[in-house]
mmCIF file of C-alpha atoms and ligand atoms in Angstrom:
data_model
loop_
_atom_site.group_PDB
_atom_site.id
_atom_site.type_symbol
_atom_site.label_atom_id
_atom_site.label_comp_id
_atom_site.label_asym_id
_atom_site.label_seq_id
_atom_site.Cartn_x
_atom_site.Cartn_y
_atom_site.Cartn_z
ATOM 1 C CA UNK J 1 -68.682 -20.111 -52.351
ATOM 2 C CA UNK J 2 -72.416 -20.770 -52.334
ATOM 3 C CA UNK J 3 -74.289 -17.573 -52.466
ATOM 4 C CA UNK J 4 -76.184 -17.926 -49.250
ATOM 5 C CA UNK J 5 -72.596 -18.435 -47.232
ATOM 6 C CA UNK J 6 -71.579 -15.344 -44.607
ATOM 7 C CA UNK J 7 -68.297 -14.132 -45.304
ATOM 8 C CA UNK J 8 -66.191 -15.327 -43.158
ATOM 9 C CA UNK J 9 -65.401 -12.737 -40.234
ATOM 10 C CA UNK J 10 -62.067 -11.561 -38.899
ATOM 11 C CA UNK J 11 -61.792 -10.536 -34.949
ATOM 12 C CA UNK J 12 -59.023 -7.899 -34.872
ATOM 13 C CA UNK J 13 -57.431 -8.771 -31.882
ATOM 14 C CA UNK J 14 -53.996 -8.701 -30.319
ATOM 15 C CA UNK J 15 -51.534 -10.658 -28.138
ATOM 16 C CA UNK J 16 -53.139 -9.084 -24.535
ATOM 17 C CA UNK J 17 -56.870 -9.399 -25.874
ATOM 18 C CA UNK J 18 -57.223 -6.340 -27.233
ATOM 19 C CA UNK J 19 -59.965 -5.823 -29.493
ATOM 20 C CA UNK J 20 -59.988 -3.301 -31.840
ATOM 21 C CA UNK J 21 -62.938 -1.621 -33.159
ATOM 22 C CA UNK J 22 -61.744 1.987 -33.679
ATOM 23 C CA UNK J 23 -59.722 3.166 -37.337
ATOM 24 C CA UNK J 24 -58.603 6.743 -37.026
ATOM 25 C CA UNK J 25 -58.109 7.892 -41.091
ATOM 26 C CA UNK J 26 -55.868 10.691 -42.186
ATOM 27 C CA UNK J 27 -57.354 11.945 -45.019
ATOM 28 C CA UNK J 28 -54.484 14.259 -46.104
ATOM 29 C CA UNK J 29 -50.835 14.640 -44.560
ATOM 30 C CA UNK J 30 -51.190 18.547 -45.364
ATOM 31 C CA UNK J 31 -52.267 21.166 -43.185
ATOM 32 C CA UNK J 32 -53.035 25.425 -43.492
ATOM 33 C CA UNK J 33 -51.358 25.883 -40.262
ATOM 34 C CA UNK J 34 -48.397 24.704 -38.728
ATOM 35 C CA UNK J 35 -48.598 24.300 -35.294
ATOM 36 C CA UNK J 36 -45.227 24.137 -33.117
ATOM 37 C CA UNK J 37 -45.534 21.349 -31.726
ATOM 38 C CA UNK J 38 -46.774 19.370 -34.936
ATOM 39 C CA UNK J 39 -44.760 21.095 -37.652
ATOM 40 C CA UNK J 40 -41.482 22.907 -38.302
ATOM 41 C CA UNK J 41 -42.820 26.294 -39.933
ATOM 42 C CA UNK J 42 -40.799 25.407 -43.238
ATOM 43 C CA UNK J 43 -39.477 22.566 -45.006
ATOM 44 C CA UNK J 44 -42.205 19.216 -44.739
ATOM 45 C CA UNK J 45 -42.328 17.109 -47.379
ATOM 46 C CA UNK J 46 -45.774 16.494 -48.361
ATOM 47 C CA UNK J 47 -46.740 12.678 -49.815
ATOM 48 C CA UNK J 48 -47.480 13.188 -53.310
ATOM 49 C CA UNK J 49 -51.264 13.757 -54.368
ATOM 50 C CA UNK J 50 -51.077 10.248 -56.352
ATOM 51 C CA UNK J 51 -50.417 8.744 -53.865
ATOM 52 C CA UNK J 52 -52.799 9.576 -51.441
ATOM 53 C CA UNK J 53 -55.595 6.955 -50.671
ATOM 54 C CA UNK J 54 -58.333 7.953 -53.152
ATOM 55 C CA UNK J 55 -61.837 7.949 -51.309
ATOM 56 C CA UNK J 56 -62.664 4.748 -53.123
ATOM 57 C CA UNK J 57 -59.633 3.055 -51.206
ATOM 58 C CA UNK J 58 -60.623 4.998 -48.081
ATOM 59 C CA UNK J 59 -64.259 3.490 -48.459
ATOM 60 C CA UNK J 60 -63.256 0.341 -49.368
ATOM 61 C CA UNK J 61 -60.883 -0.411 -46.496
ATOM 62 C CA UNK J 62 -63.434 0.810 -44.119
ATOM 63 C CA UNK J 63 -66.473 -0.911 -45.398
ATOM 64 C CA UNK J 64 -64.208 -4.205 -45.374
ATOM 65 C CA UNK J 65 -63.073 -3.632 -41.634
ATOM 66 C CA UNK J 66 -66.801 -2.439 -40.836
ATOM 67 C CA UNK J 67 -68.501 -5.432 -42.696
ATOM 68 C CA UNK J 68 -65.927 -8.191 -41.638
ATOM 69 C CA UNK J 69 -63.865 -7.238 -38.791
ATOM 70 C CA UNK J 70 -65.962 -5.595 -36.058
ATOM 71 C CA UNK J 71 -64.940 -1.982 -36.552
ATOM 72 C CA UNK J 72 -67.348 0.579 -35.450
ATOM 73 C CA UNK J 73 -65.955 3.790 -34.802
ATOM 74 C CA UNK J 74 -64.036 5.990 -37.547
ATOM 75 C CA UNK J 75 -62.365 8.898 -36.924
ATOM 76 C CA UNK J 76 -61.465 11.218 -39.553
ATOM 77 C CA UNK J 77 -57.994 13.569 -38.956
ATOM 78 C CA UNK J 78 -55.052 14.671 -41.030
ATOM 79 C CA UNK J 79 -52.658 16.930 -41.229
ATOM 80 C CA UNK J 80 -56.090 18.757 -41.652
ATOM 81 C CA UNK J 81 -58.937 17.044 -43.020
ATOM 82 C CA UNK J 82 -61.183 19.995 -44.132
ATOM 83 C CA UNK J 83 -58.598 20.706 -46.722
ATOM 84 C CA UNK J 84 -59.007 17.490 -47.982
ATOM 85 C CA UNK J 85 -61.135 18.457 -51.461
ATOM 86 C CA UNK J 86 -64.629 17.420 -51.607
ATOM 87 C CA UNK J 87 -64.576 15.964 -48.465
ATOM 88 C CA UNK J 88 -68.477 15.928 -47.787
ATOM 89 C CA UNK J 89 -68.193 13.353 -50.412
ATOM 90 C CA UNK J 90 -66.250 10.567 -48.255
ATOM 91 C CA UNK J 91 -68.692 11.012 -45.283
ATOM 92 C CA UNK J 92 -71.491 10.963 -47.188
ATOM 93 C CA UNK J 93 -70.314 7.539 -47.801
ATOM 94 C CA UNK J 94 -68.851 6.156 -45.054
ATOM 95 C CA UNK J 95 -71.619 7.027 -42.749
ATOM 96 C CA UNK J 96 -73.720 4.993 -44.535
ATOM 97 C CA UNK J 97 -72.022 2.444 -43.607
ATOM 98 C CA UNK J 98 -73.562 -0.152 -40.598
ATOM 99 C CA UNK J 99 -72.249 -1.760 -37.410
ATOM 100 C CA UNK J 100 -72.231 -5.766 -38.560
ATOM 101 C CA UNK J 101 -73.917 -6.763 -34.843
ATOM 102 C CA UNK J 102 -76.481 -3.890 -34.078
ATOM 103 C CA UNK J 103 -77.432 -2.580 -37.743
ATOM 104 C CA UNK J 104 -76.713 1.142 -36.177
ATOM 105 C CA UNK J 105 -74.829 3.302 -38.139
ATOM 106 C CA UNK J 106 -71.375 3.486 -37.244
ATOM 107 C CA UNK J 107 -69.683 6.037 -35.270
ATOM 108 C CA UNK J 108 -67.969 8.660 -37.023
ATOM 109 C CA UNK J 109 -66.421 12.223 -36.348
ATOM 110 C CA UNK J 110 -63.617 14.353 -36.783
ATOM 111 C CA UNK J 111 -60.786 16.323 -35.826
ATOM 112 C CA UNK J 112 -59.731 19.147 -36.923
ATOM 113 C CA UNK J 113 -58.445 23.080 -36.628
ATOM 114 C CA UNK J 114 -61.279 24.649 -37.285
ATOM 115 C CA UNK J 115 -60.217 27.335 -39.033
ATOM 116 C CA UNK J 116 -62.466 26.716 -41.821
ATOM 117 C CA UNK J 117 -65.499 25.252 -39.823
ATOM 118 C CA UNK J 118 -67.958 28.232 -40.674
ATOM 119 C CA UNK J 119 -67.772 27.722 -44.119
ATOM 120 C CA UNK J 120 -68.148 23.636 -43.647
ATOM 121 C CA UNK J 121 -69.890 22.617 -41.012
ATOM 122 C CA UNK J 122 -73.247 22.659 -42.558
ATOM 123 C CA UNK J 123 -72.457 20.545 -45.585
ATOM 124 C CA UNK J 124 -70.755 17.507 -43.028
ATOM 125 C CA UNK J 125 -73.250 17.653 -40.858
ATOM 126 C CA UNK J 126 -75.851 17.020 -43.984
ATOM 127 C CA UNK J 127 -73.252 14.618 -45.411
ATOM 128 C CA UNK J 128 -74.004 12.636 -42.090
ATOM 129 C CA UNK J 129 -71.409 13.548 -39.655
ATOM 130 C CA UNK J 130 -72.252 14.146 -36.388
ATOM 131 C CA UNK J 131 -69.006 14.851 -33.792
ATOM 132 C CA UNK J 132 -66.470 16.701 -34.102
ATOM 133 C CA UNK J 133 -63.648 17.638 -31.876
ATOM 134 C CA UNK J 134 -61.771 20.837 -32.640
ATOM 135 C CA UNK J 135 -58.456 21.297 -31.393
ATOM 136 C CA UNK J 136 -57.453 25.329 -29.988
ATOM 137 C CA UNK J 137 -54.025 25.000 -27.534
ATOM 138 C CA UNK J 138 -54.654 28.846 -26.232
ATOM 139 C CA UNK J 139 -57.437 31.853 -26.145
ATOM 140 C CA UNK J 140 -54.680 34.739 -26.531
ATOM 141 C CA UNK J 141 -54.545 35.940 -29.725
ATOM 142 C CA UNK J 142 -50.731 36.346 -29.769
ATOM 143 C CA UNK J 143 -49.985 33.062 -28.232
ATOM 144 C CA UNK J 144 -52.222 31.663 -31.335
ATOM 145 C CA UNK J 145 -50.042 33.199 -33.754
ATOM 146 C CA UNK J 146 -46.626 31.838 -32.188
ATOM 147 C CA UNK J 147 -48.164 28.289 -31.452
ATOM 148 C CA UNK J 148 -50.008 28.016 -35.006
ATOM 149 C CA UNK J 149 -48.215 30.692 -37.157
ATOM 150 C CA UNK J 150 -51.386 31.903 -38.079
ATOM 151 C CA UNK J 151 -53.311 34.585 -37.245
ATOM 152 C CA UNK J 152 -56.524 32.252 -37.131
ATOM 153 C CA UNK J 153 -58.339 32.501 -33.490
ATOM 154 C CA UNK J 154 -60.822 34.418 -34.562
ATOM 155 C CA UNK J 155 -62.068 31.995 -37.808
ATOM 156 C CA UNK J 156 -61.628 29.325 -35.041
ATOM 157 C CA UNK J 157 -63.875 30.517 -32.398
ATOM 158 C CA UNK J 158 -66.520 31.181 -34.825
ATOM 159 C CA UNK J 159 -65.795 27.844 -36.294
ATOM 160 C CA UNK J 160 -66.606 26.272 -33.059
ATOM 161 C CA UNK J 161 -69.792 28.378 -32.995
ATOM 162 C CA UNK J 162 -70.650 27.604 -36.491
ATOM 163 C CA UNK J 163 -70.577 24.012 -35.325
ATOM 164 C CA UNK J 164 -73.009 24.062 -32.456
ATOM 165 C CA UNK J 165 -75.494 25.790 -34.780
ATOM 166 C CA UNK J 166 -75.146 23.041 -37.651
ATOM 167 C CA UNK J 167 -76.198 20.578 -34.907
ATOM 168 C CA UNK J 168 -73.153 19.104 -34.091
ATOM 169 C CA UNK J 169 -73.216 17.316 -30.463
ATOM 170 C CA UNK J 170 -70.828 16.750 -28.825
ATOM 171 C CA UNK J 171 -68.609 19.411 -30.089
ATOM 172 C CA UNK J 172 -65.084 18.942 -27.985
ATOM 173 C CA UNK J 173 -62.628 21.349 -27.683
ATOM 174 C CA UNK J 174 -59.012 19.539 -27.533
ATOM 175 C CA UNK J 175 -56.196 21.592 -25.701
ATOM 176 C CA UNK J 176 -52.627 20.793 -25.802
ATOM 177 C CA UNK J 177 -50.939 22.377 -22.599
ATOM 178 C CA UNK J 178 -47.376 23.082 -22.353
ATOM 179 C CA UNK J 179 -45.370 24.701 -20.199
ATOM 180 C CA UNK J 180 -43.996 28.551 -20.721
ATOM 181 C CA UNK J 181 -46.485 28.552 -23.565
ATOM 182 C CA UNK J 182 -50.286 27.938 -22.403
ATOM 183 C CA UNK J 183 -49.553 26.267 -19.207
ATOM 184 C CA UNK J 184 -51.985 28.814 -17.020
ATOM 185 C CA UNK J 185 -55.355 28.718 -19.418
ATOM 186 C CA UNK J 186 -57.298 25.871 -17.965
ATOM 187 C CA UNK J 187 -59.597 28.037 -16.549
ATOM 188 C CA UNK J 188 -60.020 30.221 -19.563
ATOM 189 C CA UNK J 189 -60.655 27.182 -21.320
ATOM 190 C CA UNK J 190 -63.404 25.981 -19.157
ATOM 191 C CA UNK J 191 -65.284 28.915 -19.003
ATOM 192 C CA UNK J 192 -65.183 28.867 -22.775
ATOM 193 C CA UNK J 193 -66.833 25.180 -22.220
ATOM 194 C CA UNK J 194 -69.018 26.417 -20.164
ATOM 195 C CA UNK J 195 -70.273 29.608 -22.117
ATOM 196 C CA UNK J 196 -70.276 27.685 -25.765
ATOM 197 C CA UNK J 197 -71.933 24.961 -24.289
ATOM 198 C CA UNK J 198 -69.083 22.622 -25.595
ATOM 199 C CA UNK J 199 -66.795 19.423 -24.122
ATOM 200 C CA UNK J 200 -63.100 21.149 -23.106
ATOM 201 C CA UNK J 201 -60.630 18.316 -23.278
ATOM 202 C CA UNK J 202 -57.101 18.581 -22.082
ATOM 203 C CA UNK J 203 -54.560 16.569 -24.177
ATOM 204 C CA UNK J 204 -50.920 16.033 -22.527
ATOM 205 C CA UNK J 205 -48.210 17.079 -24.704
ATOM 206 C CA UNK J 206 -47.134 14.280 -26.120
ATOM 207 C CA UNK J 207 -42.800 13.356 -28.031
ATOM 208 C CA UNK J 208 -44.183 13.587 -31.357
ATOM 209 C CA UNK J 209 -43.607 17.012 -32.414
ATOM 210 C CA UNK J 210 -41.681 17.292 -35.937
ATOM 211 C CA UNK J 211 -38.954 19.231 -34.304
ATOM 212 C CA UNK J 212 -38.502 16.901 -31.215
ATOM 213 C CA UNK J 213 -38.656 19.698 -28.780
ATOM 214 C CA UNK J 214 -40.722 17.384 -26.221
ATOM 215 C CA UNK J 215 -39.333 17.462 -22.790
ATOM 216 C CA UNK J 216 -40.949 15.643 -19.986
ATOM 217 C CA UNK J 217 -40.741 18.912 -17.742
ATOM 218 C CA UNK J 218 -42.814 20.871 -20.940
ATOM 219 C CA UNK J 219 -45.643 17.968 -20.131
ATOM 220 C CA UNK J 220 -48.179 19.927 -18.162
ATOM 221 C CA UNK J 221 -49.987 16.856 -16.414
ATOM 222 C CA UNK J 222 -53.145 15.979 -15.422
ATOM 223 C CA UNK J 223 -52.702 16.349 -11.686
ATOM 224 C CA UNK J 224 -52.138 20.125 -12.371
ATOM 225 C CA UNK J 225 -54.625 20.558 -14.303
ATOM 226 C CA UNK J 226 -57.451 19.543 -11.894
ATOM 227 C CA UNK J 227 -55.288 21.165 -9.148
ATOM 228 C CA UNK J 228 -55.907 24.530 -11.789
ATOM 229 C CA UNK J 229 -59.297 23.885 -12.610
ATOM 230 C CA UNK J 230 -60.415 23.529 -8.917
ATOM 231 C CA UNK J 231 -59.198 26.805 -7.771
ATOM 232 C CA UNK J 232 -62.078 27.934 -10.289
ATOM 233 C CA UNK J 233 -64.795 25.356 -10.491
ATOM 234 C CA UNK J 234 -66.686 23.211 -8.251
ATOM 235 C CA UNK J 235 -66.870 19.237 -10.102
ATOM 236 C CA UNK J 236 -67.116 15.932 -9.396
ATOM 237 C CA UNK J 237 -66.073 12.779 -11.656
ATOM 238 C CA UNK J 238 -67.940 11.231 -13.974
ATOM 239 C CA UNK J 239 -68.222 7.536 -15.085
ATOM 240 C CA UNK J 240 -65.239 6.920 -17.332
ATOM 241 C CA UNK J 241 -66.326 4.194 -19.501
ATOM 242 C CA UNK J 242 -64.180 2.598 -22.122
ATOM 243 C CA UNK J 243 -63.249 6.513 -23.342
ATOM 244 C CA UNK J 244 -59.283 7.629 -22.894
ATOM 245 C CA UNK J 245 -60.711 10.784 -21.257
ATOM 246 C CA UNK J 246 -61.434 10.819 -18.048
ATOM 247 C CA UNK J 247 -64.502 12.636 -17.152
ATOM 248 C CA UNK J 248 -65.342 15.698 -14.792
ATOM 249 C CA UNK J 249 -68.855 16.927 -14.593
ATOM 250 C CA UNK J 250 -69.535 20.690 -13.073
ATOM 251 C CA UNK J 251 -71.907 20.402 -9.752
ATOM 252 C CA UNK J 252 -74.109 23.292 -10.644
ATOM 253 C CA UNK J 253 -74.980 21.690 -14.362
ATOM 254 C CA UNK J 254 -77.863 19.765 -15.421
ATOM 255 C CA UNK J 255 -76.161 16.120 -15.990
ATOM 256 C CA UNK J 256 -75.520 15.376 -19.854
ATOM 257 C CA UNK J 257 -76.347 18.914 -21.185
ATOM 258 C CA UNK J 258 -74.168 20.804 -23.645
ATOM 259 C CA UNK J 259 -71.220 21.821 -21.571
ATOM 260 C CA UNK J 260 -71.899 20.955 -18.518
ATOM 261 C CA UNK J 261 -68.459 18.083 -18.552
ATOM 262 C CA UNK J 262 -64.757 18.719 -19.249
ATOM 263 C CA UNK J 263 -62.092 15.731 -19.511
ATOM 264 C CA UNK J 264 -58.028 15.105 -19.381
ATOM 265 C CA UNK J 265 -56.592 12.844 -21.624
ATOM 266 C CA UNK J 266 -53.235 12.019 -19.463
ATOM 267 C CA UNK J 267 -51.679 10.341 -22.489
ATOM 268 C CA UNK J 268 -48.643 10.656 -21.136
ATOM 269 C CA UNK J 269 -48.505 10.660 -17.090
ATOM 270 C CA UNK J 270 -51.384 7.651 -17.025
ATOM 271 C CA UNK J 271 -51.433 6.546 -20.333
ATOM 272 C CA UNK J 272 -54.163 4.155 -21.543
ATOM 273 C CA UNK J 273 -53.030 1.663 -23.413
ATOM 274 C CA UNK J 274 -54.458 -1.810 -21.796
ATOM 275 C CA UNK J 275 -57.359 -0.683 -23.236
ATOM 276 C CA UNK J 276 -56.461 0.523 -26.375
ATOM 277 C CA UNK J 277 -58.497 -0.294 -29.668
ATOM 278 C CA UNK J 278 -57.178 1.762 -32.102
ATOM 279 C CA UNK J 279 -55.750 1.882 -35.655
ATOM 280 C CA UNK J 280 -54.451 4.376 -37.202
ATOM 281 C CA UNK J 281 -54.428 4.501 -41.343
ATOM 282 C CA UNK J 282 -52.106 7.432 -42.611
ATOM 283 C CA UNK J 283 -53.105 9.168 -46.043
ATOM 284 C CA UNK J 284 -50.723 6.939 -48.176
ATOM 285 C CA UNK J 285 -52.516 3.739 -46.733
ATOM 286 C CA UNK J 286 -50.278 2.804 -44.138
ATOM 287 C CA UNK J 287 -51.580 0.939 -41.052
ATOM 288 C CA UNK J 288 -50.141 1.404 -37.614
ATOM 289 C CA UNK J 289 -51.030 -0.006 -34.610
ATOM 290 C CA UNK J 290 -50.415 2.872 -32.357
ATOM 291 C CA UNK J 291 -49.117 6.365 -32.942
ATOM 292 C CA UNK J 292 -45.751 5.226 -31.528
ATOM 293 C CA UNK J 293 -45.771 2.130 -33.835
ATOM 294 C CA UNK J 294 -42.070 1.944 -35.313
ATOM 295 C CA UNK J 295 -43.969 -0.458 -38.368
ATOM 296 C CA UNK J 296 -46.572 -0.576 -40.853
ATOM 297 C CA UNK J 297 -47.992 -2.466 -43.427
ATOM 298 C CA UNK J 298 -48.624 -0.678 -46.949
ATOM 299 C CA UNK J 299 -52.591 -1.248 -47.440
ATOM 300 C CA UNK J 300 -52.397 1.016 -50.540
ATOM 301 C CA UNK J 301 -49.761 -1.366 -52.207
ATOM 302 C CA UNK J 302 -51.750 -4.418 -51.306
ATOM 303 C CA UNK J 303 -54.753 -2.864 -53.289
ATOM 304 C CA UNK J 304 -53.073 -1.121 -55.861
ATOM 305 C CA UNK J 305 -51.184 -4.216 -56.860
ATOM 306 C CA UNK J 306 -54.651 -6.466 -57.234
ATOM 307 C CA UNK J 307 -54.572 -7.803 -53.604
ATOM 308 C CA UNK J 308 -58.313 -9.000 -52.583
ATOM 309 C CA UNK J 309 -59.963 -8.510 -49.653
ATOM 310 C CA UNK J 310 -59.055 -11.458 -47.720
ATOM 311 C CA UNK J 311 -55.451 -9.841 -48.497
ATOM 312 C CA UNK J 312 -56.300 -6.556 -46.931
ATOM 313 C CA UNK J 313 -57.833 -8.752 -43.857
ATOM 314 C CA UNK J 314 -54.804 -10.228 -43.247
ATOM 315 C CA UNK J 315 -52.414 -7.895 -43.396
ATOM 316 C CA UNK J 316 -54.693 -5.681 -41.125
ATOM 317 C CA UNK J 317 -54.801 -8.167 -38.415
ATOM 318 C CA UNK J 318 -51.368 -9.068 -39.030
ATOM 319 C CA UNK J 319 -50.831 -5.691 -37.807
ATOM 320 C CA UNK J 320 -52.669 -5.456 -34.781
ATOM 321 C CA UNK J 321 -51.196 -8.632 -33.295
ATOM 322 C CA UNK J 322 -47.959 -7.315 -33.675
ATOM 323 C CA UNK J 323 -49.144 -4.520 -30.986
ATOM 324 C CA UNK J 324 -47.055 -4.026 -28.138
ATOM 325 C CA UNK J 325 -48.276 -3.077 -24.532
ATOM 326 C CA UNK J 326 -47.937 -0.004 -24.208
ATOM 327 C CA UNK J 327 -45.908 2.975 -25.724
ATOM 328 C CA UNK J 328 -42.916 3.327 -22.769
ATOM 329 C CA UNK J 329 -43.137 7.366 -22.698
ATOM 330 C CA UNK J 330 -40.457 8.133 -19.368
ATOM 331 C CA UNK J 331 -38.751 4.943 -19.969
ATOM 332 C CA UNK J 332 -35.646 3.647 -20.798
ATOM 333 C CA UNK J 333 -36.453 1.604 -24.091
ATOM 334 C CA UNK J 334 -38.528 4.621 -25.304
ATOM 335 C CA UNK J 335 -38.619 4.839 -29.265
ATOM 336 C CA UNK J 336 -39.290 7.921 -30.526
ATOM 337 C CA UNK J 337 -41.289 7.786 -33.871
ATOM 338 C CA UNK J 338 -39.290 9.470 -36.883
ATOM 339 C CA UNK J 339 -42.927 10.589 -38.039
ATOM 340 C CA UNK J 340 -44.843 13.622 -36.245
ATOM 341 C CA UNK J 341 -48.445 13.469 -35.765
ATOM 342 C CA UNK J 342 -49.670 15.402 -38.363
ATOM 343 C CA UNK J 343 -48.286 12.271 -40.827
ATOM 344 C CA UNK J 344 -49.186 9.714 -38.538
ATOM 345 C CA UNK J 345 -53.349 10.520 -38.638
ATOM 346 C CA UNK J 346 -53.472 12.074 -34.769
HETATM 347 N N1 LIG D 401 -55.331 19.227 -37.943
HETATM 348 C C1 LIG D 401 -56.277 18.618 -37.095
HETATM 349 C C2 LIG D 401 -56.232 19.215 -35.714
HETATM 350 O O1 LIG D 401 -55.282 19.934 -35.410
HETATM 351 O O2 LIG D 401 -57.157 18.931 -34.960
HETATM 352 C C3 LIG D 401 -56.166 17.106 -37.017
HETATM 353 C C4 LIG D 401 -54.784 16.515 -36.957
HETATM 354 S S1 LIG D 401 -53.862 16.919 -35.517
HETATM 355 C C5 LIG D 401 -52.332 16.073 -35.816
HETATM 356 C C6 LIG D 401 -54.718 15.947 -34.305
HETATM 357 C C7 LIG D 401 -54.457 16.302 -32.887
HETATM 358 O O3 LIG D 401 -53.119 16.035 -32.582
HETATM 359 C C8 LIG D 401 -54.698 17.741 -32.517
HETATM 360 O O4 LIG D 401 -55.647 17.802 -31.461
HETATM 361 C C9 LIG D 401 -53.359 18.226 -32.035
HETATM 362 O O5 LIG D 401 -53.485 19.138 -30.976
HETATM 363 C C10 LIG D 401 -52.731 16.946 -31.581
HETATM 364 N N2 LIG D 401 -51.263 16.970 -31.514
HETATM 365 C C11 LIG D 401 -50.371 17.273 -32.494
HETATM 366 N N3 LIG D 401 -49.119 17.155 -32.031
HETATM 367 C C12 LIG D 401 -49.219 16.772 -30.726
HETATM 368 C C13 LIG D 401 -48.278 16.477 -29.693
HETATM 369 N N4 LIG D 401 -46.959 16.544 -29.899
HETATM 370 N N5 LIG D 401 -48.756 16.110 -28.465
HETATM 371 C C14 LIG D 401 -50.096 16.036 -28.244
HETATM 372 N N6 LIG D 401 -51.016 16.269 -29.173
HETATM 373 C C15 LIG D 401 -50.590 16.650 -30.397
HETATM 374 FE FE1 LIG D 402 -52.053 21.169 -38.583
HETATM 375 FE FE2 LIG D 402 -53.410 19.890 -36.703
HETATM 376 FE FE3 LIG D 402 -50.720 19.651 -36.861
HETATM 377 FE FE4 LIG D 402 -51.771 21.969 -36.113
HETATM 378 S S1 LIG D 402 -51.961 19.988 -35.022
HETATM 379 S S2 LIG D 402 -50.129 21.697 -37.640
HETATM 380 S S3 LIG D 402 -53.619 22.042 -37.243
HETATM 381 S S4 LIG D 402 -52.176 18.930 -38.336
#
């Protein structure tokens, strides 16, 4: 190929013109806490540390799908990533990498427990990061210890503050609700939003815990949780965009400021997947097309068996046009996934 020639460009779309644009990465399976409705307390197996995608196969599968296939949004997640050694390291270099059609740097943030934000957040933030979302399912220091199995709320909370001082913005609280366990916080939750200055977002509880406990009637849903949050606050909705949360900003806020939104993601009840552009990539290199994907293709054997880029390319898109519609929660032909979220990348 003549030096001067573009490399050719992949568009990763699928059979109902989905494009996708968005890689979620687990950067480890493993995780300090095990949260109920993620992990059974004892007893996960954990993928090996060889074979783990090293960060140089993390980078390179990124900058590929970055430089030739129109991805522009990463999202990094586990088990949980912070554990992940050195991992300052990997965003340091993957947000240097650059959105093929604008030259902007791409979009990147993470997810994660927070437990060990204070001691962190600085050193991602200077490594380039700049959102994170921090997942806390209740304020109530015993419910914390039955739903994690650790007694962690206070590290978390001053995680979440550790955050907002490194610079992070947004900085989004994600809350699981279930019923008999945390069902009756959403206004606790919002007034924490409110008094951090950070983004609460509700998360329906969704059939991939490891012990397969999910019942439709434990699915607080997004109906009750406005119905909740308006016996409290006074809000409006905001534009929704192409984001799977839909948006609720408080009357009495200044428009765009730190905390002055919340959000539902009703995964579950009014799930979003017409407009779904995600992949996921688990920490052994395997590609799914959605969280409930019952297939995968093995990225890390393509690479670690010589396989060139064009290789990778294919076998990517070959994935995401094997999508289906949607995921069938409540239905009949529901598949439950034999992998929890935790070792799918959620
Ligand atoms: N350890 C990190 C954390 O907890 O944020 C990142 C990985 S965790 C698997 C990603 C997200 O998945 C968390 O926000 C967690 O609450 C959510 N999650 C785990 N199991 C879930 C389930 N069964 N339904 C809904 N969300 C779930
Ligand atoms: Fe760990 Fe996150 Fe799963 Fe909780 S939700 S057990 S923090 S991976």
């Amino acid at each position: 190929m003549p030096l001067d020639q573009p490399e050719q460009q992949t568009v990763l779309v699928d059979k109902f013109d989905r494009v996708h644009s968005d890689l979620r990465i687990s950067v480890t399976d493993r995780c300090n806490f095990r949260c109920a409705y993620c992990m059974p307390e004892e007893g996960m197996t954990w993928v090996d540390r060889a074979d783990l995608l090293s960060f140089e196969e993390i980078e390179r599968i990124t900058a590929l799908l970055v430089n030739r296939a129109g991805v522009s949004s990463v999202r990094l997640t586990g088990g949980e990533p912070t554990i992940r050694a050195r991992l300052p390291l990997l965003v340091a270099k993957l947000s240097k990498l650059r959105v093929r059609a604008t030259g902007d740097p791409i979009d990147i943030s993470m997810t994660t427990n927070g437990a060990t934000l204070a001691l962190i957040a600085d050193d991602l933030y200077q490594a380039g990061l700049r959102r994170l979302n921090v997942s806390l399912d209740t304020l109530d220091s015993e419910r914390f210890l039955e739903l994690t199995r650790r007694d962690e709320l206070t590290r978390v909370l001053e995680g979440i503050d550790a955050a907002v001082e490194a610079g992070f913005s947004p900085v989004k609280v994600n809350a699981v609700l279930m019923r008999g366990i945390n069902h009756d916080e959403v206004s606790r939750f919002l007034q924490l939003g409110r008094d951090k200055g950070v983004t609460i977002r509700f998360i329906e509880f969704m059939p991939l815990d490891a012990q397969g406990e999910w019942t439709e009637e434990r699915v607080v849903s997004r109906a009750e949780i406005l119905e909740q949050a308006a016996a409290d606050f006074d809000f409006e909705p905001l534009e929704r965009g192409s984001s799977p949360a839909e948006r609720f900003g408080y009357r009495d806020a200044s428009p765009g400021s730190p905390g002055s939104e919340f959000g539902i993601i009703a995964s579950v009840t009014e799930p979003f997947c017409e407009s779904c552009d995600r992949m996921r990539l688990s920490a052994e290199g395997q590609l799914r097309n959605c969280l409930f994907g019952l297939d995968h293709v093995d990225l890390r054997d393509i690479m670690r068996n010589g396989g060139s880029d064009d290789e990778l390319l294919a076998a990517v898109a070959g994935e995401v046009d094997r999508k289906w519609a949607g995921h069938a929660i409540g239905q009949v032909h529901f598949i439950r996934p034999s992998k929890s979220m935790s070792q799918l990348g959620g």
